[in-house]
Coordinates of C-alpha atoms in Angstrom, one line a residue:
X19 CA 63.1 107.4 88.4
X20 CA 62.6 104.3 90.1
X21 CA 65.1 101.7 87.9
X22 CA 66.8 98.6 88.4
X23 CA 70.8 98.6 88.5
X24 CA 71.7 98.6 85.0
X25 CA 69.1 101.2 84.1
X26 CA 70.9 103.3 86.6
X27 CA 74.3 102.6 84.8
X28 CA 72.2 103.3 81.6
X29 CA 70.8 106.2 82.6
X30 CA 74.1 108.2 83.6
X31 CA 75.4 106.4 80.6
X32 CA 73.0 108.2 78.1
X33 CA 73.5 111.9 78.9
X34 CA 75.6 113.1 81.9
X35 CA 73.2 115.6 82.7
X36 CA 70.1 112.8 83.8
X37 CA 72.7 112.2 86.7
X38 CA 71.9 115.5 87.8
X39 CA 68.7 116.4 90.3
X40 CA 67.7 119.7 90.5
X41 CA 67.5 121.3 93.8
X42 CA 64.9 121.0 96.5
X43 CA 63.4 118.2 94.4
X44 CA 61.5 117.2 97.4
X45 CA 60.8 120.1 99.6
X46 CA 58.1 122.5 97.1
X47 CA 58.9 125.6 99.2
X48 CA 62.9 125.6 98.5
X49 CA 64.4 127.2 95.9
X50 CA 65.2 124.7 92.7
X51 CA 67.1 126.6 90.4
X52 CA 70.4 125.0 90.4
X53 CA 71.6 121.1 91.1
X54 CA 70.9 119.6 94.6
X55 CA 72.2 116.2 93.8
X56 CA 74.6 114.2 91.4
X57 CA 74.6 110.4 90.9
X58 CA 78.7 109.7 91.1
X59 CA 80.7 106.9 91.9
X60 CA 82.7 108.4 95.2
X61 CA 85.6 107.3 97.2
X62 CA 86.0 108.4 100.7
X63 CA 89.2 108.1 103.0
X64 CA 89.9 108.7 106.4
X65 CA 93.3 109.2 107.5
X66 CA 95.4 111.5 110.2
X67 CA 97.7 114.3 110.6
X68 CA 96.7 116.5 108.4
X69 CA 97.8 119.2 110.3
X70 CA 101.3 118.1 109.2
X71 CA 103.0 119.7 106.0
X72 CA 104.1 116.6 104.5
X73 CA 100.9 115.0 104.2
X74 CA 99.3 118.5 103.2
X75 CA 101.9 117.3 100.8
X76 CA 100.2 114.0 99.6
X77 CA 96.9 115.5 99.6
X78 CA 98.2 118.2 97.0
X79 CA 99.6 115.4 95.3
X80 CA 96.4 113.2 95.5
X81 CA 94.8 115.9 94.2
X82 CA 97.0 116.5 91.1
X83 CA 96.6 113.0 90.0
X84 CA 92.6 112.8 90.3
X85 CA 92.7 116.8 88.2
X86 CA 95.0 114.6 85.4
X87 CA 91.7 113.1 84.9
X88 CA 89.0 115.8 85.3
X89 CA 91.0 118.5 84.2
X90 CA 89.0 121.8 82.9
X91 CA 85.7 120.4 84.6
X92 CA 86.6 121.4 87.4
X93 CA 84.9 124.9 87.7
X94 CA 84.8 125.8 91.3
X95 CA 87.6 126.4 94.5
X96 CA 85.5 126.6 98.0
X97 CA 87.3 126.2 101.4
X98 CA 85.7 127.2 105.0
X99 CA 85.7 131.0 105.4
X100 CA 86.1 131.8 102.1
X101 CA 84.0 133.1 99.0
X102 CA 83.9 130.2 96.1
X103 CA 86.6 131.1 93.6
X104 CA 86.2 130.3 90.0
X105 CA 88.7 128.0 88.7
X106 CA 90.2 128.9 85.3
X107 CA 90.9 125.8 83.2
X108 CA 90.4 123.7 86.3
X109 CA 94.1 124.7 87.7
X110 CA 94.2 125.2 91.5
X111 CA 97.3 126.5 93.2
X112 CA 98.9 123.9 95.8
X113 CA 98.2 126.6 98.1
X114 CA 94.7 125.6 98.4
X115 CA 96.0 122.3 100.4
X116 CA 97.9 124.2 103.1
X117 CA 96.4 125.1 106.6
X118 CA 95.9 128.5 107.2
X119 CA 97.0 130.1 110.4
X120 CA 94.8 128.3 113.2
X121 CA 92.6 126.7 110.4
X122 CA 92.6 123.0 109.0
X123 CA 93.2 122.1 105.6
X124 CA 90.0 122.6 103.5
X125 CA 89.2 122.4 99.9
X126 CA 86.2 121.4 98.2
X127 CA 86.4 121.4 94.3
X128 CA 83.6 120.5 92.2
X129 CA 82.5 120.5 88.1
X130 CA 79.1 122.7 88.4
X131 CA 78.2 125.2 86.5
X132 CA 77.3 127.7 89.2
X133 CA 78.9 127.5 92.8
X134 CA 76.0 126.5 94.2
X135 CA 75.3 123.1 92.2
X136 CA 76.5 119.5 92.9
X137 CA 79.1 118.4 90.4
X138 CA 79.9 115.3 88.8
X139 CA 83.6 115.8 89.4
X140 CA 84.3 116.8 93.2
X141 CA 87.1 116.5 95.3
X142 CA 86.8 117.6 99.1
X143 CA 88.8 117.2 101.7
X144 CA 88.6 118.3 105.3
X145 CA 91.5 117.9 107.4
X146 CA 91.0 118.4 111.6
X147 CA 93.7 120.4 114.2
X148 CA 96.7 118.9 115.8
X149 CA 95.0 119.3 118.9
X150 CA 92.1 117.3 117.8
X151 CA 94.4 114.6 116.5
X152 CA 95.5 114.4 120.0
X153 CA 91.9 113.7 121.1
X154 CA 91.4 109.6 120.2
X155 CA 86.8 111.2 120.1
X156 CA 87.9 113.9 117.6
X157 CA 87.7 111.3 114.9
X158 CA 89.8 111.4 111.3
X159 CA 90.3 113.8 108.3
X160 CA 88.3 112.9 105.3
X161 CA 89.3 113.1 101.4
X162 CA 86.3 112.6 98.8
X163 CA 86.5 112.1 95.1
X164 CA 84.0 111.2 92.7
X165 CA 83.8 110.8 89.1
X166 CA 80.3 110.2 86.8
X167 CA 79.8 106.4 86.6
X168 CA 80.8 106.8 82.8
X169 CA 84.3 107.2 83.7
X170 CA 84.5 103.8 84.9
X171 CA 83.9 102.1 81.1
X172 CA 85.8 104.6 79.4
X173 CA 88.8 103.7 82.2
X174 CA 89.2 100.8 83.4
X175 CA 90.9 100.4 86.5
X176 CA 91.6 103.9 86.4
X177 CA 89.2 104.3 90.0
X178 CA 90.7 101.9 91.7
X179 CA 94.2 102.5 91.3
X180 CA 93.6 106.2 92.8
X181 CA 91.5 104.9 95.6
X182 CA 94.4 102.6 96.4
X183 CA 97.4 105.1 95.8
X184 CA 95.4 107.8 97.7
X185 CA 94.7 105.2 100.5
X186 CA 98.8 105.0 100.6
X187 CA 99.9 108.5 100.1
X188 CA 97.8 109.4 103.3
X189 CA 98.2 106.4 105.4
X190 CA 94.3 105.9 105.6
X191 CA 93.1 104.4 108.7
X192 CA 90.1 103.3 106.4
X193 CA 87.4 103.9 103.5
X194 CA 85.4 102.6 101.0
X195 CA 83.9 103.7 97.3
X196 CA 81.1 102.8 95.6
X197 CA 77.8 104.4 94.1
X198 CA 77.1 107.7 95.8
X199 CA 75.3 111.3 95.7
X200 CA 77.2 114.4 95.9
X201 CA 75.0 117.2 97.2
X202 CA 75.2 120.6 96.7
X203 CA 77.9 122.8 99.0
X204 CA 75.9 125.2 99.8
X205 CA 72.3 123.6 99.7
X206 CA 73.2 120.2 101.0
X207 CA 70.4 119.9 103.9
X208 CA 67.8 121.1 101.6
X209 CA 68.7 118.3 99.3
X210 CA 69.0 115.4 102.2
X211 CA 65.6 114.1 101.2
X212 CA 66.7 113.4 98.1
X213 CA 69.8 111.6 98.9
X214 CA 67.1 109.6 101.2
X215 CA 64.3 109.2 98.5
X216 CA 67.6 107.5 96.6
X217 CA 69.1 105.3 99.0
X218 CA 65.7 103.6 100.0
X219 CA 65.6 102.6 96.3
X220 CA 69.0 101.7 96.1
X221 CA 70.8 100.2 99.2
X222 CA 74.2 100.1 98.4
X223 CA 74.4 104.0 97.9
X224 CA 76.7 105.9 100.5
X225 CA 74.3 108.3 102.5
X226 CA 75.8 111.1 104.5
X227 CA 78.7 113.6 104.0
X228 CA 81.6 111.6 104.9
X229 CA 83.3 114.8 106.1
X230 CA 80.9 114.7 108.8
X231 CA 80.8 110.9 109.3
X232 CA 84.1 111.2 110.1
X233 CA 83.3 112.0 113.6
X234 CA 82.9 108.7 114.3
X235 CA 85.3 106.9 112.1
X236 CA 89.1 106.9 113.2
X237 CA 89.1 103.2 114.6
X238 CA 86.0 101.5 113.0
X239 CA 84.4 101.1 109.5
X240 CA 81.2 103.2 108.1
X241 CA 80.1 100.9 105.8
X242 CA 81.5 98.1 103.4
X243 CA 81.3 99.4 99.2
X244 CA 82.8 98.4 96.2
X245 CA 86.1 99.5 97.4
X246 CA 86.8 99.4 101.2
X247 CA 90.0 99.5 103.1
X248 CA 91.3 98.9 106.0
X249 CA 94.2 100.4 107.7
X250 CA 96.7 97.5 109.7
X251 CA 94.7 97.5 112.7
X252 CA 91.4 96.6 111.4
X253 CA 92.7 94.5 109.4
X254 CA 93.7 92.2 112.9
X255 CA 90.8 92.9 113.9
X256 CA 89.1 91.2 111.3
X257 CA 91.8 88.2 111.4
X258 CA 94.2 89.6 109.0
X259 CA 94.6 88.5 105.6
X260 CA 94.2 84.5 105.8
X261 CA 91.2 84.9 107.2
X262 CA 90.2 87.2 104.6
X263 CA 91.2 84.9 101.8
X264 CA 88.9 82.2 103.7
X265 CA 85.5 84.1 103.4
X266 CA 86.3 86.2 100.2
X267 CA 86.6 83.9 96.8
X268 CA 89.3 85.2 94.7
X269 CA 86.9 85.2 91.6
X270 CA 85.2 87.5 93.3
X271 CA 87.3 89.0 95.6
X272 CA 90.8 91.3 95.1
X273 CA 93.2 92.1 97.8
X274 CA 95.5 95.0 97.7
X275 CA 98.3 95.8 100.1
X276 CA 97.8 99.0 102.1
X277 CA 101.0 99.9 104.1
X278 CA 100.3 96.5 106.0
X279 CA 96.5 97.1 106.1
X280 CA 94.2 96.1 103.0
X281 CA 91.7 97.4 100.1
X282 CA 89.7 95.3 99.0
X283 CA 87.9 95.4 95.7
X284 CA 84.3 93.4 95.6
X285 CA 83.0 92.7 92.1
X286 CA 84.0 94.0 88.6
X287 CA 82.1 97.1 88.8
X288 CA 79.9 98.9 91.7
X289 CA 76.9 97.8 93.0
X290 CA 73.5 100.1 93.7
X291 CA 71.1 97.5 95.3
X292 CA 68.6 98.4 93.4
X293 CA 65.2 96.4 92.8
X294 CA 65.7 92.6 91.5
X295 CA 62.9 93.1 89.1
X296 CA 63.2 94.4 85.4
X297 CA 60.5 96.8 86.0
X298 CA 62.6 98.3 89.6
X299 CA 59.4 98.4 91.3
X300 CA 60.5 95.7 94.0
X301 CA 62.3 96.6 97.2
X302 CA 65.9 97.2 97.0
X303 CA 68.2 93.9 97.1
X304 CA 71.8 93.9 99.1
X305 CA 74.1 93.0 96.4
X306 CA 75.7 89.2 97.1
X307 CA 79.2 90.0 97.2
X308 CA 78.2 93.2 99.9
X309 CA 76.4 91.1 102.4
X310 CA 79.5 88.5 102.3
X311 CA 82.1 91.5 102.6
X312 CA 79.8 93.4 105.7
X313 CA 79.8 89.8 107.1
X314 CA 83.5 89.3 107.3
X315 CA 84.3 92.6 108.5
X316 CA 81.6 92.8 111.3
X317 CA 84.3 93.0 113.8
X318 CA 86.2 96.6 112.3
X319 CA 82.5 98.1 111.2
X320 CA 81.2 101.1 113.4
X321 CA 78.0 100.5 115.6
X322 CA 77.2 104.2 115.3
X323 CA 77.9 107.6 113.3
X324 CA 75.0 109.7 115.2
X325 CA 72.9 110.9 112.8
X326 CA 73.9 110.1 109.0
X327 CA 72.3 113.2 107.1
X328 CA 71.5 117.1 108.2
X329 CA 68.2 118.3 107.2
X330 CA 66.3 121.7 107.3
X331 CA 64.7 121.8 110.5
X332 CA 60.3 121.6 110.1
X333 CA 60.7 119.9 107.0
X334 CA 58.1 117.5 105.6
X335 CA 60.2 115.2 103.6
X336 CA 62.1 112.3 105.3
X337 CA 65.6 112.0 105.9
X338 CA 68.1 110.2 108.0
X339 CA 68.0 112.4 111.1
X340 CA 67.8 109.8 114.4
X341 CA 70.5 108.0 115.5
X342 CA 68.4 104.8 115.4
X343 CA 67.5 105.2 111.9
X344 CA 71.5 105.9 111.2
X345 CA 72.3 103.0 113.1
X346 CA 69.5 100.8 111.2
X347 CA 71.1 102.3 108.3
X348 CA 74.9 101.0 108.9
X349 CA 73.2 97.2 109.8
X350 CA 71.6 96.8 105.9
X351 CA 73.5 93.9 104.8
X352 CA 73.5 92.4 108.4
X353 CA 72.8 88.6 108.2
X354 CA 72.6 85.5 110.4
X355 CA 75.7 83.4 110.4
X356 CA 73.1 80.5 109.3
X357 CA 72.3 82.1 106.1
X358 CA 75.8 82.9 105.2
X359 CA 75.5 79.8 103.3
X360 CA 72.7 81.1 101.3
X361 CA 74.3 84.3 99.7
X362 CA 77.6 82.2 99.0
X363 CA 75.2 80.5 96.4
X364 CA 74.1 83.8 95.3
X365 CA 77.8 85.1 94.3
X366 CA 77.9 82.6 91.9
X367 CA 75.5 84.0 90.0
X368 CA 77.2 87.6 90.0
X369 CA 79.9 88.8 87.4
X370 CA 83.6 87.5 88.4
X371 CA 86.6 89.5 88.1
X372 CA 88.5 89.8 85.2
X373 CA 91.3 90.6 84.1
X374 CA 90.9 94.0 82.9
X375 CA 89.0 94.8 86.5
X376 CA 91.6 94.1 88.8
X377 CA 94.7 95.9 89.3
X378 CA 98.0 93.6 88.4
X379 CA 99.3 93.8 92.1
X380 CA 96.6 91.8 93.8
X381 CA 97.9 89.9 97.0

């Protein structure tokens, strides 16, 4: 299982299904008969009032233009409270993205086969309480969607155009997307250890349930992706756009506008960090293009989320669980300011954007 980056690509490539891990992979005494984890590509957003009808609005509509694309997959309807409804056709009432009476919006759609399996195709979101909004430590709603890394060959620019739109429609105070693991609803904390086991192999994968990240994650940046935007105020925070132009070389670099803030796209294609060597046997290495992004954004990224992952408790397998090892976690592509220099000459040996990998309205 241990590959290097383009066997990963490779490997979801092949058959859809190899993406999938079966439950409990890692803990012998769990049940495994349905699927703990999914190898995606996932965007995350975090953004505010989604208490408020109209932006209950944009998520319905934010929705409807991620379903355009995964359409009938989509199996399953699950919000807090609730017994999972099977979707017919993939078609969800708009309903689904109003608050209910004193509870937040909350949706979570996904493609498996049975409710409790991880999906290639999911879309969550989690939206918090007016009076929470009102509490600067409640921290930000969170929208997810993923899509198998597939999706991105068969269409291009397709991913980042809904990252960016979605980032608009709901204002987002910031995100990222990149190479992920969706874990199962239902199951997630006995399937931790495997999004572990996965992210020590490759470094660049997301780690946590960003609904839960969210926390922590109203005024400061989880972690710097593929994809990663910034809402207004981080972007001053970082020295706004000319300073961003400075450190990030268009070639390998896009900026889009975000209502006065920015998303910015690093590389043609995701990274996972994997292993340099052919054989993937070598420690994970921080993609170029990551290390120079984390760098320039040090000032907007979050010093701490807690804990990243939630695990069964007695366990024997490893997961994320201290705040120390979370906070060790968000630091990966941390670097000296004297060796800056150094991974500069190591983007010029990754792949440059294209044409056909940007979207036409870069800044």
């Amino acid at each position: 299982m241990i590959m290097d980056e383009q066997a990963l690509i490779e490997w979801a490539k092949n058959a859809q299904t190899d993406a999938l891990l079966k439950g409990g992979m890692l803990l012998p005494k769990q049940r495994h008969d349905y699927i703990g984890a999914a190898m995606v590509v996932r965007a995350a957003l975090f953004f505010p009032n989604a208490y408020q009808e109209a932006v209950q609005g944009e998520i319905a509509n934010c929705f409807a233009a991620y379903a355009a694309y995964a359409g009938p997959r989509l199996r399953w309807l699950t919000q807090d409270g609730r017994k999972p409804v099977q979707l017919k056709d993939g078609q969800v009432d708009q309903k689904a993205f109003r608050a209910r009476g004193d509870a937040g919006v909350t949706a979570y759609l996904s493609s498996g086969e049975k409710a409790d399996d991880a999906g290639l195709w999911e879309f969550r979101v989690f939206g918090i309480l007016e009076y929470e909004e009102a509490m600067p430590e409640a921290g930000a709603s969170a929208l997810t969607f993923s899509v198998p890394a597939p999706f991105l060959v068969a269409h291009p620019r397709v991913f980042q155009q809904l990252f960016v739109d979605f980032a608009k429609r709901l204002n987002a105070y910031n995100g990222y997307a990149g190479f992920a693991v969706n874990l199962s609803l239902t199951e997630a904390e006995a399937n931790t250890p495997t999004e572990y086991w996965l992210a020590r192999r490759y470094i660049a994968l997301d780690v946590g349930n960003p609904l839960l990240n969210a926390t922590h994650l109203r005024t400061k940046l989880k972690t710097v992706s593929w994809l990663t935007c910034l809402d207004k105020a981080l972007l001053e925070q970082v020295g706004g756009i000319t300073a961003l132009r400075s450190e990030l070389p268009p070639d390998w670099f896009a900026l889009y506008d975000m209502n006065g803030g920015v998303v910015i796209q690093a590389g043609p294609e995701p990274e996972s960090g994997g292993a340099a060597d052919e054989a993937g046997k070598g420690p994970p290495v921080a993609p170029a293009n990551y290390v120079i992004l984390n760098n320039a954004l040090k000032a907007a990224r979050a010093t701490t989320v807690w804990r990243l992952q939630r695990g069964l408790m007695g366990a024997a397998a490893p997961y994320f669980d201290t705040t120390a090892e979370s906070d060790d976690w968000l630091h990966r592509f941390d670097i000296d300011e004297s060796d800056v220099f150094d991974y500069k000459a190591k983007l010029l040996k990754m792949p440059r954007l294209t044409a056909t990998s940007v979207l036409p309205d870069r800044l």
